[in-house]
Every structure is written in structure tokens, then in C-alpha cells.
XYZ file of C-alpha atoms in Angstrom:
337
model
C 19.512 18.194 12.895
C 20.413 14.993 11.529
C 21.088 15.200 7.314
C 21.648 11.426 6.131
C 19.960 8.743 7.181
C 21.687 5.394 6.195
C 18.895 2.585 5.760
C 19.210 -0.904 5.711
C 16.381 -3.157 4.119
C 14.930 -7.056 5.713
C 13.947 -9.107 2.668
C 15.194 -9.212 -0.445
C 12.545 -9.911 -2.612
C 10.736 -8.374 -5.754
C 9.481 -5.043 -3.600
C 13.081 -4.896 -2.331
C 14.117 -3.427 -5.626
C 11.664 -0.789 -5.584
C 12.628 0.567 -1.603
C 16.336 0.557 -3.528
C 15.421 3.160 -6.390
C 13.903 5.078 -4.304
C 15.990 5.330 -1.604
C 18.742 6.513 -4.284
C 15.999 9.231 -5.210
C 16.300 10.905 -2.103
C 19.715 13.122 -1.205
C 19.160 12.543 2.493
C 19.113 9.196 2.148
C 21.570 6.153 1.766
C 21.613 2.726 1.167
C 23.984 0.926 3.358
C 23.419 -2.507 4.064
C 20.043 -5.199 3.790
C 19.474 -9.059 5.343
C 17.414 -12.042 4.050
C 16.700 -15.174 5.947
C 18.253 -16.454 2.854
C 22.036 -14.828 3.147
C 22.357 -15.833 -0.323
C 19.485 -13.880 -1.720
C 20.812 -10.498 0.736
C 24.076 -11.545 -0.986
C 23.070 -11.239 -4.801
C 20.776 -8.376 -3.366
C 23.931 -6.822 -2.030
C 26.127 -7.337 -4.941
C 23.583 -5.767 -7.445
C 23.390 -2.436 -5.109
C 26.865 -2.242 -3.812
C 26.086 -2.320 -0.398
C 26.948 -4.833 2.509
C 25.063 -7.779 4.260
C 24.242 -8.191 7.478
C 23.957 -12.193 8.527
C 20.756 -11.682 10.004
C 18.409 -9.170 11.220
C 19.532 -9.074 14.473
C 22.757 -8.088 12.843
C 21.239 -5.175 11.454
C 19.479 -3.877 14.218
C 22.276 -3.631 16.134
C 24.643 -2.019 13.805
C 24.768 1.721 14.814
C 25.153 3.130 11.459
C 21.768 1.823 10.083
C 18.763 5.015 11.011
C 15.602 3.415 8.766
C 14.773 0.037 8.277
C 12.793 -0.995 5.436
C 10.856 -4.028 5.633
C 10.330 -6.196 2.782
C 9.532 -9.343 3.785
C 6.105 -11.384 3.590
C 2.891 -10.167 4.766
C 2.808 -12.829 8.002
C 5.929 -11.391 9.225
C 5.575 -7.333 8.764
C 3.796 -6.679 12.323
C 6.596 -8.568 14.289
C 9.331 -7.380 12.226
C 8.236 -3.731 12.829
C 8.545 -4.185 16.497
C 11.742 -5.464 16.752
C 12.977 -3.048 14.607
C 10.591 -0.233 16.717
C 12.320 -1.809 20.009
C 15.767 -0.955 18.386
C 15.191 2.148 18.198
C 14.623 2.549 14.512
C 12.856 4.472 12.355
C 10.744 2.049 9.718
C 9.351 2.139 6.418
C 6.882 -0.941 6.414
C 5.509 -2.422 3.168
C 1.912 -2.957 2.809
C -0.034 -4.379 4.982
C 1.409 -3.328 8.221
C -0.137 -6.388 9.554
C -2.419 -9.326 9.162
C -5.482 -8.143 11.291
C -6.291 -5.303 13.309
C -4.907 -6.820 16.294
C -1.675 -6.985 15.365
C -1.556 -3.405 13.852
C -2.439 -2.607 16.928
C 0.509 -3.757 19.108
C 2.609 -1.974 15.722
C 1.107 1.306 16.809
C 1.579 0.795 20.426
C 5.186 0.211 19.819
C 5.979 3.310 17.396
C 4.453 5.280 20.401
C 6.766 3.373 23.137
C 9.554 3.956 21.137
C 9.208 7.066 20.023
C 10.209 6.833 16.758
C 7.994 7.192 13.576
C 6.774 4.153 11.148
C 5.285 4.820 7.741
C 3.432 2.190 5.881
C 3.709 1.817 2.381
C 1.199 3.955 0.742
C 2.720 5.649 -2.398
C -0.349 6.606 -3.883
C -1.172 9.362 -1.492
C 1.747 10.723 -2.862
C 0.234 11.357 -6.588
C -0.355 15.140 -7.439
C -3.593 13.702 -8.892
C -4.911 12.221 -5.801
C -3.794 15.025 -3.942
C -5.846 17.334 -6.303
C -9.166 15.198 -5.598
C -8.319 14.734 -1.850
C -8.458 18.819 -1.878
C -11.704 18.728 -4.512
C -13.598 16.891 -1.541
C -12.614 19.261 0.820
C -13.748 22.239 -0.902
C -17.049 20.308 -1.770
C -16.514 20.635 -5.455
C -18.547 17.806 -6.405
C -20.896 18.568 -4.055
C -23.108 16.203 -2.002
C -21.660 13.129 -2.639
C -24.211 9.831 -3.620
C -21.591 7.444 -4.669
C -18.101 6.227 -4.681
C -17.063 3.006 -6.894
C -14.001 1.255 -6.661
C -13.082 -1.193 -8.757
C -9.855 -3.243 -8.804
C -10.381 -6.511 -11.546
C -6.690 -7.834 -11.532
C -5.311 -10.632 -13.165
C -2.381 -12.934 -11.415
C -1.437 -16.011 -12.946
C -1.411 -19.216 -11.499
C 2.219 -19.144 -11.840
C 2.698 -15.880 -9.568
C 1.183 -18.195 -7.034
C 3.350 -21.510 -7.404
C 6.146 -19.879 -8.048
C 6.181 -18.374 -4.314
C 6.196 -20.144 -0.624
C 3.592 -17.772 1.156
C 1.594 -16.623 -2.066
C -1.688 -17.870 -1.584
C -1.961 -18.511 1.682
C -3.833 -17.856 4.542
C -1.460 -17.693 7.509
C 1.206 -16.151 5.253
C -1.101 -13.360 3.866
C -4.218 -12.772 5.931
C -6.422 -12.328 2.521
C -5.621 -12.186 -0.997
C -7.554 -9.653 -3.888
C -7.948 -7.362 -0.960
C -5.178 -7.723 1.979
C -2.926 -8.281 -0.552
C -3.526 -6.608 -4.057
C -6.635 -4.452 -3.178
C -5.641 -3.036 -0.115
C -4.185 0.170 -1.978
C -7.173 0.825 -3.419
C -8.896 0.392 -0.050
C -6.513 3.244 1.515
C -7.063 5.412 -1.678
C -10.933 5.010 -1.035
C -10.718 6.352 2.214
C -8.348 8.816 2.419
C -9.951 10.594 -0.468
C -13.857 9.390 0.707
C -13.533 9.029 4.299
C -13.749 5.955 6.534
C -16.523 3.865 5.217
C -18.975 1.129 7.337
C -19.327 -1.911 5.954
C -22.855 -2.878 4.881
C -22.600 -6.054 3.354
C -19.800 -7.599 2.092
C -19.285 -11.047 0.318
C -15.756 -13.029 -0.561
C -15.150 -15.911 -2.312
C -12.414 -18.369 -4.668
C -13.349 -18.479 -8.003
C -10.668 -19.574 -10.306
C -6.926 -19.909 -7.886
C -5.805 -23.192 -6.107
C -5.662 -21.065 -3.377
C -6.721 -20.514 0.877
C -7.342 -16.422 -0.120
C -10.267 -15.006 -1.555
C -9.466 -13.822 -5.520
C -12.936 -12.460 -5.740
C -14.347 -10.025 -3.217
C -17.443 -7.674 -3.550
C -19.150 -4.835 -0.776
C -21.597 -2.799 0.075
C -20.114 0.330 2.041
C -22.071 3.504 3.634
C -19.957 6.775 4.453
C -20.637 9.454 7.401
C -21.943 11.730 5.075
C -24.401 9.723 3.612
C -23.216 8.293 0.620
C -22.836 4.857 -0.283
C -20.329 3.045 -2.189
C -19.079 -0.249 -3.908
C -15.849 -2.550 -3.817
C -15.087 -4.793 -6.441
C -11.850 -6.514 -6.557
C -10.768 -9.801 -8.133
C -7.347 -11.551 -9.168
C -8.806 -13.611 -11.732
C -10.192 -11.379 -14.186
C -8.178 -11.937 -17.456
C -6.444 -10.129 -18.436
C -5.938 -7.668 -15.982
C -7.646 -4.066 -16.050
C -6.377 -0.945 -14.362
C -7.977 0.099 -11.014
C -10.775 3.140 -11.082
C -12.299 4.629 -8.281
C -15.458 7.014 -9.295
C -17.185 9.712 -6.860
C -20.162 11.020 -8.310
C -21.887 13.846 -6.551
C -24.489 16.564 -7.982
C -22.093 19.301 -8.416
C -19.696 16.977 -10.549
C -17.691 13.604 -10.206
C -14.168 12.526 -10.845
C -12.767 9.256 -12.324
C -9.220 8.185 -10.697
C -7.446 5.368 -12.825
C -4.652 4.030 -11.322
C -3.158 7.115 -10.075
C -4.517 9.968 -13.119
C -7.405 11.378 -13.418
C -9.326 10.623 -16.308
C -12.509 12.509 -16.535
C -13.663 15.637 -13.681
C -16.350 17.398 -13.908
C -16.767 20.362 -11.075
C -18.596 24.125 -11.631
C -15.619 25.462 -13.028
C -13.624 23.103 -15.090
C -14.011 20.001 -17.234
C -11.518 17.297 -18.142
C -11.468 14.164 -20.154
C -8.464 12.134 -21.186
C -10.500 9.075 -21.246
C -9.186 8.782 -25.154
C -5.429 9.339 -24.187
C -3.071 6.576 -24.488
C -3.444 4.667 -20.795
C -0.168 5.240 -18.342
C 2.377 2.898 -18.704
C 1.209 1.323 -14.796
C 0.322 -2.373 -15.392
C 0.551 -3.323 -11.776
C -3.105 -4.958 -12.570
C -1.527 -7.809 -14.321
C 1.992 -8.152 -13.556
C 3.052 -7.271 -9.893
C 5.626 -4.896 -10.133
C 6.701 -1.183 -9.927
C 8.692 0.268 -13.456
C 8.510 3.889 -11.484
C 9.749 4.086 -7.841
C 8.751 8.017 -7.920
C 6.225 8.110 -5.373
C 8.006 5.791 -2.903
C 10.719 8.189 -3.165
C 8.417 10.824 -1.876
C 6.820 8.888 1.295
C 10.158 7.742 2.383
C 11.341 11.604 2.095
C 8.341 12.437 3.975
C 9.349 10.125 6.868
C 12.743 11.780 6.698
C 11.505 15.024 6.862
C 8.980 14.097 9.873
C 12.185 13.122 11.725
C 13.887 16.106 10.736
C 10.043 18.352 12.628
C 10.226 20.011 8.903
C 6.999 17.968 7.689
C 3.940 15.964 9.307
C 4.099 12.125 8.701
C 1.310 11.410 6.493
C 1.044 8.096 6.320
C 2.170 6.622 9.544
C 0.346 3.095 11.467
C -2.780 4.620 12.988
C -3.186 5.716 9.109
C -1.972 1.770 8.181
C -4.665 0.255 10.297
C -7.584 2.167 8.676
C -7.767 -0.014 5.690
C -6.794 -3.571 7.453
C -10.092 -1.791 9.684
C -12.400 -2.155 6.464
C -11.233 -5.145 5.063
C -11.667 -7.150 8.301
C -14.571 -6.018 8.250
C -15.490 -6.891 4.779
C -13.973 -10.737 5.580
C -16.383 -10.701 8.520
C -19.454 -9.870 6.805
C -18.598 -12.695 4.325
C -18.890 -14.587 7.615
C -21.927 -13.790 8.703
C -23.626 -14.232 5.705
C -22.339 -17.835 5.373
């Protein structure tokens, strides 16, 4: 059984960072190399985290020593990316989303299974003890027949996290924006913990951002076992508020902020931190990870899938569930117009 697994990472951007604390998290793991189509960004990448740089990502795929490749590079470019890299016989970590449309995620799980090797995409937040806890709440039925789920994800990005970027903001680049792009989280929280939803009704629009994306999105969702539910996310509500998802049943409900619970109420316990100072998480306003903790654990969890000693949990039939409901959600808009 293989012990180390030497990664290399493709892109060099903000998220970049946050693969390279949490790769140094994980004692089977090692960071050895990472490319750019800008060598001098994989250069100053390279020099921060003393590791080497490959000229391109060709370069990388064919070095022998690299295992896991993570890919960090804009949303347009994740699907084809993760096939080459698939086709090379590597193992990937792929950031989120896995691709721009169902389609594409697709041919992304068709590869993984042609290749035989495993893919996880980015979902750290099925990783949290607390959403682990609720996941196995709605299992044992603890808040009993469920009526409603809420989620509601009012961001704020400034007009300056748009202009400051080439592919922020647009269309081709991104696929969507408040939900392909900062919601869709929040959409994989919903149904891993709530089960896959239909779409109803759903409505999109561009309120307040020079940009092609939607920054204000709204739907109407129905689940299997007869509940309904609500999605509310936005990019250009000031100044930013944390993400909640609610699921109210009539045995008890649950509020999720972020990743913690803040109030549960089941037959046999009761808790409220509602009053306690909020997390320091403030992803809702400024894009960016301060704790790399639960990365660390989904990359281990590929690791250990590749070692047989755990199942994958999150791997690109899992990915394509929540690109599933937001196409949706963007086609309903459609309709409707």
C-alpha cells in the first residue's frame, strides 16, 4: 500500500493557498511541485511554498513523481482540466464546480470511471462534525416529518472582487454567479443533508453587478418526502450575512449557520447558541478561507479511498448533484421569461 502521495497543484490563484495548508495538514501527503498558465505566478507560488514549477501542465502530468493533482484554476476550465489529468492517470482533487453544466460533469464522471482512478470535488463542508451530526439527525428521523427546509445565502462581493479578475463575472468563464459560483456550497449542503430536491419554480436575475451572472437568485424546491423548501442567494446584499439553512419538522428543527449549529430542537435535547459570539467564517463577504481544516480532511479522505481504508465521500457523481439543481433552477428562470 502506497503511504505518500506527492501532489502537484494547476493554478495558482487565491484557492491555491488553501489546497497548500491543507495538504501540509495531512502526514500522507506532500507538496511537490504546481503550474500556472502564468509561470510567473507558479513561480512566486513556488517560492512562497518551497516547492518546484513545472512550465506547464503538460509538464506536470507527465512527471512520475506527482500522485494527486489539485486543480485550481477558473470555473470554465475545471471539467477539461480534470480529464487530462484523469487520462494521466491521476488521482484529482477538483475545486468547486466540477464543471459548468451537467454535460460536462458528465464526460468528468465518465472519465474517473475509464481511468480508474478516483476524483473528489471540493466539498469541505461535509466534512464539519456539525453537519455530520444533522446528516445523522435526518436519518434517525429526529425532527420528524419534515415540512420545510430554508436556505439562505445573502452575500456581499464588491464590485472590485469583480474588476479586479479576468473571468469574474462572466458567463462563459463561470456558468452562473450567486449560485454556480458562491451558492453552490450551500446547494450541496442542502442536499446531502435534505435529499435531492425538484425544482418548482425558480427565478434569477442582476440586480446591482456590471455583470453577465445572476447576483440574485430565488426557488421554489419540493423533496421526495414531501417537504418543500426555499433558496435564497444573492451577492449584493450589503454587507454580507452568514449562510443558514433551517429544517423544520414536527418533532423539532435545526438551524445550520455556516458550518455550526445554532439552535436544535429534537425529543431529547435542546440547544441554542444563537447569543454566542458568531464563528470567525466571513466567507459571506470576503472570499477567502482563514481555516483550511476541513479541506485537510476531504483530501485525506481521497487518500484513504486510494489506500481501500475509507469510502470516497464526495467524489463526481456526488459533484454533479448540485450543478443538477442549479441548472435546473437557471432553466426555470427561462421558462418563466
Amino acid at each position: 500500500m502506497k503511504t505518500t502521495f506527492s501532489f502537484g497543484i494547476l493554478g495558482c490563484g487565491m484557492i491555491a493557498s488553501t489546497h497548500a495548508a491543507a495538504i501540509r495538514q495531512i502526514p500522507e501527503a506532500q507538496l511537490v511541485g504546481a503550474a500556472d498558465v502564468s509561470r510567473e505566478n507558479a513561480a512566486r507560488f513556488a517560492e512562497k511554498n518551497g516547492i518546484r514549477v513545472y512550465d506547464t501542465f503538460e509538464d506536470m502530468l507527465r512527471a512520475p513523481e506527482i500522485d494527486v493533482v489539485c486543480i485550481c484554476t477558473p470555473s470554465r476550465y475545471h471539467a477539461a482540466n480534470a480529464i487530462k489529468a484523469l487520462e494521466h492517470q491521476k488521482h484529482v482533487v477538483l475545486e468547486k464546480p466540477m464543471a459548468l453544466n451537467t454535460a460536462e460533469a458528465d464526460l468528468v464522471v465518465e472519465a474517473a470511471c475509464r481511468n480508474q482512478c478516483l476524483l473528489t470535488v471540493i466539498s469541505q463542508l461535509r466534512f464539519s462534525e456539525d453537519v455530520l451530526r444533522i446528516r445523522k439527525l435526518m436519518e434517525e428521523n429526529a425532527f420528524g416529518n419534515i415540512s420545510f427546509v430554508s436556505l439562505r445565502m445573502q452575500y456581499w462581493r464588491s464590485p472590485e472582487y469583480f474588476s479586479a479578475s479576468s473571468w469574474r463575472g462572466r458567463k462563459d468563464f463561470e456558468g452562473g454567479g450567486a449560485l454556480m459560483n458562491q451558492g453552490i456550497h450551500g446547494i450541496d449542503l442542502l442536499q446531502y443533508i435534505a435529499g435531492q430536491p425538484r425544482v418548482l419554480k425558480g427565478k434569477i436575475t442582476t440586480r446591482s453587478h456590471a455583470v453577465e451572472v445572476e447576483d440574485t437568485a430565488a426557488a421554489l424546491l419540493a423533496f421526495e418526502n414531501g417537504a418543500l423548501g426555499t433558496v435564497e442567494a444573492s451577492t449584493c446584499t450589503y454587507p454580507g450575512f452568514p449562510r443558514q439553512l433551517e429544517i423544520h419538522g414536527d418533532k423539532g428543527y435545526v438551524v445550520l449557520r455556516e458550518n455550526k449549529i445554532r439552535k436544535l430542537l429534537t425529543e431529547t435535547e435542546s440547544i441554542d447558541c444563537s447569543r454566542e459570539e458568531e464563528q470567525n467564517v466571513n466567507t459571506y463577504s470576503v472570499p477567502e478561507f482563514s481555516d483550511c481544516t476541513m479541506h485537510a480532511r476531504q483530501i485525506a479522505n481521497l487518500i484513504h479511498a486510494v489506500q481501500g481504508r475509507e469510502a470516497l465521500v464526495m467524489d463526481a457523481a456526488e459533484g454533479k448533484k448540485s450543478i443538477q439543481i442549479i441548472e435546473d433552477i437557471y432553466r426555470s428562470s427561462e421558462q418563466a421569461d
